[in-house]
JSON list of C-alpha atoms in Angstrom, two decimals:
[
{"chain": "A", "resi": 299, "resn": "LEU", "atom": "CA", "xyz": [0.13, 0.03, 0.11]},
{"chain": "A", "resi": 300, "resn": "ASN", "atom": "CA", "xyz": [3.02, 2.09, -0.19]},
{"chain": "A", "resi": 301, "resn": "LYS", "atom": "CA", "xyz": [3.15, 3.45, 3.16]},
{"chain": "A", "resi": 302, "resn": "SER", "atom": "CA", "xyz": [-0.56, 4.94, 2.93]},
{"chain": "A", "resi": 303, "resn": "ILE", "atom": "CA", "xyz": [-2.67, 5.60, 5.71]},
{"chain": "A", "resi": 304, "resn": "ILE", "atom": "CA", "xyz": [-6.34, 4.05, 5.17]},
{"chain": "A", "resi": 305, "resn": "ASN", "atom": "CA", "xyz": [-9.14, 5.04, 7.39]},
{"chain": "A", "resi": 306, "resn": "PHE", "atom": "CA", "xyz": [-11.77, 2.26, 7.74]},
{"chain": "A", "resi": 307, "resn": "GLY", "atom": "CA", "xyz": [-15.56, 2.90, 8.78]},
{"chain": "A", "resi": 308, "resn": "SER", "atom": "CA", "xyz": [-18.99, 1.87, 7.85]},
{"chain": "A", "resi": 309, "resn": "GLY", "atom": "CA", "xyz": [-19.53, 4.82, 5.49]},
{"chain": "A", "resi": 310, "resn": "LYS", "atom": "CA", "xyz": [-22.26, 6.24, 7.87]},
{"chain": "A", "resi": 311, "resn": "SER", "atom": "CA", "xyz": [-22.04, 8.80, 10.57]},
{"chain": "A", "resi": 312, "resn": "ILE", "atom": "CA", "xyz": [-23.08, 8.52, 14.07]},
{"chain": "A", "resi": 313, "resn": "THR", "atom": "CA", "xyz": [-23.55, 10.89, 17.18]},
{"chain": "A", "resi": 314, "resn": "VAL", "atom": "CA", "xyz": [-21.36, 10.58, 20.00]},
{"chain": "A", "resi": 315, "resn": "GLN", "atom": "CA", "xyz": [-24.42, 10.37, 22.10]},
{"chain": "A", "resi": 316, "resn": "LYS", "atom": "CA", "xyz": [-25.88, 7.30, 19.99]},
{"chain": "A", "resi": 317, "resn": "MET", "atom": "CA", "xyz": [-22.07, 5.60, 20.26]},
{"chain": "A", "resi": 318, "resn": "ALA", "atom": "CA", "xyz": [-22.31, 5.80, 23.91]},
{"chain": "A", "resi": 319, "resn": "GLN", "atom": "CA", "xyz": [-25.72, 4.20, 23.91]},
{"chain": "A", "resi": 320, "resn": "LEU", "atom": "CA", "xyz": [-24.39, 1.45, 21.80]},
{"chain": "A", "resi": 321, "resn": "ILE", "atom": "CA", "xyz": [-21.55, 0.90, 24.00]},
{"chain": "A", "resi": 322, "resn": "GLN", "atom": "CA", "xyz": [-23.71, 0.93, 26.86]},
{"chain": "A", "resi": 323, "resn": "THR", "atom": "CA", "xyz": [-25.83, -1.86, 25.40]},
{"chain": "A", "resi": 324, "resn": "CYS", "atom": "CA", "xyz": [-22.97, -4.01, 24.39]},
{"chain": "A", "resi": 325, "resn": "CYS", "atom": "CA", "xyz": [-21.81, -3.67, 27.93]},
{"chain": "A", "resi": 326, "resn": "VAL", "atom": "CA", "xyz": [-25.07, -5.07, 29.42]},
{"chain": "A", "resi": 327, "resn": "ASP", "atom": "CA", "xyz": [-24.92, -7.61, 26.89]},
{"chain": "A", "resi": 328, "resn": "LEU", "atom": "CA", "xyz": [-21.42, -8.67, 27.66]},
{"chain": "A", "resi": 329, "resn": "TRP", "atom": "CA", "xyz": [-21.16, -8.17, 31.25]},
{"chain": "A", "resi": 330, "resn": "GLY", "atom": "CA", "xyz": [-24.48, -7.40, 32.91]},
{"chain": "A", "resi": 331, "resn": "ASN", "atom": "CA", "xyz": [-23.49, -3.89, 33.83]},
{"chain": "A", "resi": 332, "resn": "THR", "atom": "CA", "xyz": [-24.68, -0.53, 32.58]},
{"chain": "A", "resi": 333, "resn": "PRO", "atom": "CA", "xyz": [-22.06, 2.21, 32.46]},
{"chain": "A", "resi": 334, "resn": "THR", "atom": "CA", "xyz": [-23.66, 5.45, 33.05]},
{"chain": "A", "resi": 335, "resn": "ILE", "atom": "CA", "xyz": [-23.81, 7.93, 30.30]},
{"chain": "A", "resi": 336, "resn": "LYS", "atom": "CA", "xyz": [-23.01, 11.30, 31.76]},
{"chain": "A", "resi": 337, "resn": "ILE", "atom": "CA", "xyz": [-24.09, 14.32, 29.87]},
{"chain": "A", "resi": 338, "resn": "PRO", "atom": "CA", "xyz": [-23.24, 18.07, 31.12]},
{"chain": "A", "resi": 339, "resn": "GLU", "atom": "CA", "xyz": [-26.10, 19.99, 32.21]},
{"chain": "A", "resi": 340, "resn": "ASN", "atom": "CA", "xyz": [-25.02, 22.80, 29.87]},
{"chain": "A", "resi": 341, "resn": "ALA", "atom": "CA", "xyz": [-24.82, 20.39, 26.79]},
{"chain": "A", "resi": 342, "resn": "GLU", "atom": "CA", "xyz": [-25.86, 21.97, 23.53]},
{"chain": "A", "resi": 343, "resn": "TYR", "atom": "CA", "xyz": [-27.99, 19.80, 21.23]},
{"chain": "A", "resi": 344, "resn": "ARG", "atom": "CA", "xyz": [-27.69, 20.58, 17.58]},
{"chain": "A", "resi": 345, "resn": "ASN", "atom": "CA", "xyz": [-29.14, 18.87, 14.45]},
{"chain": "A", "resi": 346, "resn": "PHE", "atom": "CA", "xyz": [-26.16, 17.51, 12.33]},
{"chain": "A", "resi": 347, "resn": "GLU", "atom": "CA", "xyz": [-26.07, 16.66, 8.80]},
{"chain": "A", "resi": 348, "resn": "GLU", "atom": "CA", "xyz": [-24.96, 12.96, 8.06]},
{"chain": "A", "resi": 349, "resn": "LEU", "atom": "CA", "xyz": [-21.66, 12.55, 6.60]},
{"chain": "A", "resi": 350, "resn": "GLU", "atom": "CA", "xyz": [-21.04, 10.24, 3.80]},
{"chain": "A", "resi": 351, "resn": "PHE", "atom": "CA", "xyz": [-17.66, 8.53, 3.90]},
{"chain": "A", "resi": 352, "resn": "LYS", "atom": "CA", "xyz": [-16.26, 7.19, 0.28]},
{"chain": "A", "resi": 353, "resn": "MET", "atom": "CA", "xyz": [-14.24, 4.55, 0.44]},
{"chain": "A", "resi": 354, "resn": "SER", "atom": "CA", "xyz": [-13.67, 3.71, -3.23]},
{"chain": "A", "resi": 355, "resn": "PHE", "atom": "CA", "xyz": [-10.19, 2.52, -2.49]},
{"chain": "A", "resi": 356, "resn": "LEU", "atom": "CA", "xyz": [-11.27, -0.37, -0.51]},
{"chain": "A", "resi": 357, "resn": "ASN", "atom": "CA", "xyz": [-13.59, -1.23, -3.24]},
{"chain": "A", "resi": 358, "resn": "GLN", "atom": "CA", "xyz": [-10.88, -1.34, -5.81]},
{"chain": "A", "resi": 359, "resn": "ILE", "atom": "CA", "xyz": [-8.65, -3.71, -3.62]},
{"chain": "A", "resi": 360, "resn": "ASN", "atom": "CA", "xyz": [-11.91, -5.97, -3.22]},
{"chain": "A", "resi": 361, "resn": "TYR", "atom": "CA", "xyz": [-12.07, -5.44, 0.68]},
{"chain": "A", "resi": 362, "resn": "LYS", "atom": "CA", "xyz": [-15.37, -6.70, 2.05]},
{"chain": "A", "resi": 363, "resn": "PHE", "atom": "CA", "xyz": [-16.95, -5.15, 5.28]},
{"chain": "A", "resi": 364, "resn": "THR", "atom": "CA", "xyz": [-18.94, -7.66, 7.55]},
{"chain": "A", "resi": 365, "resn": "ASP", "atom": "CA", "xyz": [-21.24, -4.85, 8.20]},
{"chain": "A", "resi": 366, "resn": "ASN", "atom": "CA", "xyz": [-21.78, -6.25, 11.67]},
{"chain": "A", "resi": 367, "resn": "PHE", "atom": "CA", "xyz": [-21.42, -3.00, 13.80]},
{"chain": "A", "resi": 368, "resn": "GLU", "atom": "CA", "xyz": [-22.58, -4.68, 17.06]},
{"chain": "A", "resi": 369, "resn": "THR", "atom": "CA", "xyz": [-20.25, -7.57, 16.92]},
{"chain": "A", "resi": 370, "resn": "GLU", "atom": "CA", "xyz": [-17.07, -5.49, 16.01]},
{"chain": "A", "resi": 371, "resn": "LEU", "atom": "CA", "xyz": [-17.94, -3.03, 19.02]},
{"chain": "A", "resi": 372, "resn": "LYS", "atom": "CA", "xyz": [-18.15, -6.08, 21.31]},
{"chain": "A", "resi": 373, "resn": "ASP", "atom": "CA", "xyz": [-15.01, -7.60, 20.18]},
{"chain": "A", "resi": 374, "resn": "LEU", "atom": "CA", "xyz": [-13.46, -4.09, 20.71]},
{"chain": "A", "resi": 375, "resn": "LEU", "atom": "CA", "xyz": [-14.47, -3.65, 24.23]},
{"chain": "A", "resi": 376, "resn": "GLN", "atom": "CA", "xyz": [-13.36, -7.21, 25.09]},
{"chain": "A", "resi": 377, "resn": "PHE", "atom": "CA", "xyz": [-10.09, -6.27, 23.84]},
{"chain": "A", "resi": 378, "resn": "CYS", "atom": "CA", "xyz": [-10.12, -3.50, 25.74]},
{"chain": "A", "resi": 379, "resn": "LYS", "atom": "CA", "xyz": [-10.99, -5.38, 28.97]},
{"chain": "A", "resi": 380, "resn": "ILE", "atom": "CA", "xyz": [-8.27, -7.57, 28.52]},
{"chain": "A", "resi": 381, "resn": "ASN", "atom": "CA", "xyz": [-5.48, -5.41, 27.62]},
{"chain": "A", "resi": 382, "resn": "PHE", "atom": "CA", "xyz": [-6.24, -2.31, 29.68]}
]
């Protein structure tokens, strides 16, 4: 790959709050505990435009995504618990 940096992603955007909720759900499934999501009282909520990520390079090299976001997230959480 000629020392290039490649960013992998699902091609879809997600808010930080939605990601926190997904992590929370995965923790319940994996370990039976519910991490607290703390949102500052002065937090501003804004509408956001969805971002579209184009990963045409990955298509060119025939890379196939598993498209199972929850499984990938659980695997990452288990890795972090073991290694950190």
